Amino acid sequence: MVSKRMNVTKPKYQQIAVDVAAQIAEQRLSVGDKLHARSTLANKYSVSPETARKAISVLVDLEIVKAKHGSGFYVHSIEKAKVFVEQYQDVQSIHNLKEDLINSVQKQKEELSYFSEILDKLVDQTKRFDSFNPLNPVTFTLTEEAMHLDMTISELNLWQSTSATVIAIKHGEELLVSPGPYAKLEAGDTIYFVGHESTLQRVQNFFYPNL
């Protein structure tokens, strides 16, 4: 039934015209049948007589019904009623698709905004965690240009100089966890250490004072 698909944003008289045309197109009204009087039509659709008059005028203009002077309005063309209903349905389909597309885009914008907000919070919390968590390990690889190579951690006084606490040393494929004071640092070693926010800079300055 076309009446179930009526868009309330359309003028009421257009909706009534389409509904009556649908009855004709579905041959629930035959050619030659008399339409209800305007007052009856107005009561059926709960509209004013003027609105009912406009609806009938649309059908007359489209030659779906014809007026007989002093007698009323009669069904004139089933084919033209079908064309009118199909055109209305096509317009409604396009309108509905447009609304669906707009709603979908709006929903995607809202989801993207929510995702961006969550991502910002995650990044912010990660930064704060990194800044305030002194146990978050930092890695630093020594090259041949580094100073103080082939010296033990004890000889370097690394903690006193940089506030870095070495928790592991990777030498080639070997990972030495909790190295003692006699562990020696060599070119190519990667040291894992913890400390404060400025500790990394101090370690860099310690091994590469000229950079």
Short mmCIF file of C-alpha atoms in Angstrom, two decimals, residues 23-140:
data_model
loop_
_atom_site.label_atom_id
_atom_site.label_comp_id
_atom_site.label_asym_id
_atom_site.label_seq_id
_atom_site.Cartn_x
_atom_site.Cartn_y
_atom_site.Cartn_z
CA GLN A 23 -6.37 2.54 -5.12
CA ILE A 24 -7.09 3.20 -8.78
CA ALA A 25 -3.75 1.67 -9.92
CA GLU A 26 -4.51 -1.46 -7.89
CA GLN A 27 -8.00 -1.49 -9.48
CA ARG A 28 -9.78 -1.25 -6.17
CA LEU A 29 -11.49 1.57 -8.01
CA SER A 30 -12.43 0.95 -11.63
CA VAL A 31 -12.79 3.32 -14.57
CA GLY A 32 -16.12 5.07 -14.25
CA ASP A 33 -16.38 4.65 -10.47
CA LYS A 34 -17.39 7.75 -8.63
CA LEU A 35 -15.04 9.13 -6.00
CA HIS A 36 -16.23 10.01 -2.53
CA ALA A 37 -17.47 13.54 -2.10
CA ARG A 38 -14.91 16.06 -0.88
CA SER A 39 -16.50 16.15 2.55
CA THR A 40 -16.34 12.36 2.84
CA LEU A 41 -12.73 12.38 1.66
CA ALA A 42 -11.91 15.10 4.18
CA ASN A 43 -13.41 13.04 7.01
CA LYS A 44 -11.61 9.88 5.91
CA TYR A 45 -8.18 11.52 6.00
CA SER A 46 -8.97 13.93 8.86
CA VAL A 47 -8.25 17.03 6.80
CA SER A 48 -10.12 20.15 5.84
CA PRO A 49 -12.44 20.20 2.79
CA GLU A 50 -9.98 22.58 1.13
CA THR A 51 -7.17 20.03 1.47
CA ALA A 52 -9.43 17.34 0.01
CA ARG A 53 -10.28 19.69 -2.88
CA LYS A 54 -6.57 20.20 -3.64
CA ALA A 55 -6.00 16.43 -3.68
CA ILE A 56 -8.79 15.90 -6.19
CA SER A 57 -7.49 18.82 -8.29
CA VAL A 58 -4.13 17.06 -8.60
CA LEU A 59 -5.84 13.93 -9.90
CA VAL A 60 -7.91 15.99 -12.33
CA ASP A 61 -4.83 17.83 -13.64
CA LEU A 62 -3.11 14.47 -14.23
CA GLU A 63 -6.24 13.16 -16.00
CA ILE A 64 -6.52 10.30 -13.55
CA VAL A 65 -10.05 11.39 -12.71
CA LYS A 66 -12.52 13.60 -14.55
CA ALA A 67 -15.11 15.99 -13.25
CA LYS A 68 -18.70 15.80 -14.43
CA HIS A 69 -20.52 19.05 -13.92
CA GLY A 70 -23.12 18.74 -11.22
CA SER A 71 -22.35 15.08 -10.69
CA GLY A 72 -18.92 14.74 -9.07
CA PHE A 73 -15.60 13.12 -9.93
CA TYR A 74 -15.08 9.77 -11.67
CA VAL A 75 -12.12 7.46 -12.31
CA HIS A 76 -10.80 8.09 -15.80
CA SER A 77 -7.42 6.30 -16.29
CA ILE A 78 -5.83 3.36 -14.48
CA GLU A 79 -2.64 3.65 -16.57
CA LYS A 80 -2.07 7.29 -15.66
CA ALA A 81 -2.71 6.42 -12.02
CA LYS A 82 0.01 3.74 -12.22
CA VAL A 83 2.47 6.19 -13.80
CA PHE A 84 1.77 8.79 -11.10
CA VAL A 85 2.23 6.26 -8.27
CA GLU A 86 5.44 4.88 -9.79
CA GLN A 87 6.90 8.36 -10.21
CA TYR A 88 5.99 9.21 -6.63
CA GLN A 89 7.59 5.99 -5.37
CA ASP A 90 10.77 6.71 -7.36
CA VAL A 91 11.01 10.19 -5.87
CA GLN A 92 10.39 8.78 -2.40
CA SER A 93 13.04 6.09 -2.94
CA ILE A 94 15.61 8.69 -3.97
CA HIS A 95 14.64 10.85 -0.99
CA ASN A 96 14.91 7.89 1.39
CA LEU A 97 18.27 6.84 -0.04
CA LYS A 98 19.52 10.39 0.35
CA GLU A 99 18.35 10.47 3.97
CA ASP A 100 19.98 7.08 4.63
CA LEU A 101 23.24 8.31 3.12
CA ILE A 102 23.19 11.52 5.16
CA ASN A 103 22.42 9.57 8.34
CA SER A 104 25.20 7.09 7.56
CA VAL A 105 27.74 9.88 6.98
CA GLN A 106 26.65 11.60 10.18
CA LYS A 107 26.97 8.35 12.11
CA GLN A 108 30.45 7.77 10.69
CA LYS A 109 31.45 11.31 11.69
CA GLU A 110 30.20 10.70 15.22
CA GLU A 111 32.02 7.35 15.41
CA LEU A 112 35.21 8.92 14.03
CA SER A 113 34.96 11.76 16.52
CA TYR A 114 34.44 9.27 19.36
CA PHE A 115 37.38 7.15 18.14
CA SER A 116 39.59 10.24 17.90
CA GLU A 117 38.59 11.27 21.42
CA ILE A 118 39.40 7.81 22.81
CA LEU A 119 42.71 7.74 20.92
CA ASP A 120 43.67 11.16 22.32
CA LYS A 121 42.90 9.94 25.83
CA LEU A 122 44.94 6.78 25.27
CA VAL A 123 47.92 8.75 23.97
CA ASP A 124 47.65 11.20 26.86
CA GLN A 125 47.49 8.40 29.44
CA THR A 126 50.42 6.62 27.79
CA LYS A 127 52.50 9.79 27.90
CA ARG A 128 51.66 10.33 31.54
CA PHE A 129 52.48 6.71 32.33
CA ASP A 130 55.83 6.97 30.55
CA SER A 131 56.62 10.22 32.35
CA PHE A 132 55.76 9.08 35.84
CA ASN A 133 56.73 5.41 35.71
CA PRO A 134 60.45 5.19 36.60
CA LEU A 135 60.43 1.44 35.96
CA ASN A 136 59.65 1.79 32.26
CA PRO A 137 62.92 0.54 30.64
CA VAL A 138 64.82 2.57 28.05
CA THR A 139 67.27 1.06 25.55
CA PHE A 140 70.51 2.60 24.38
#
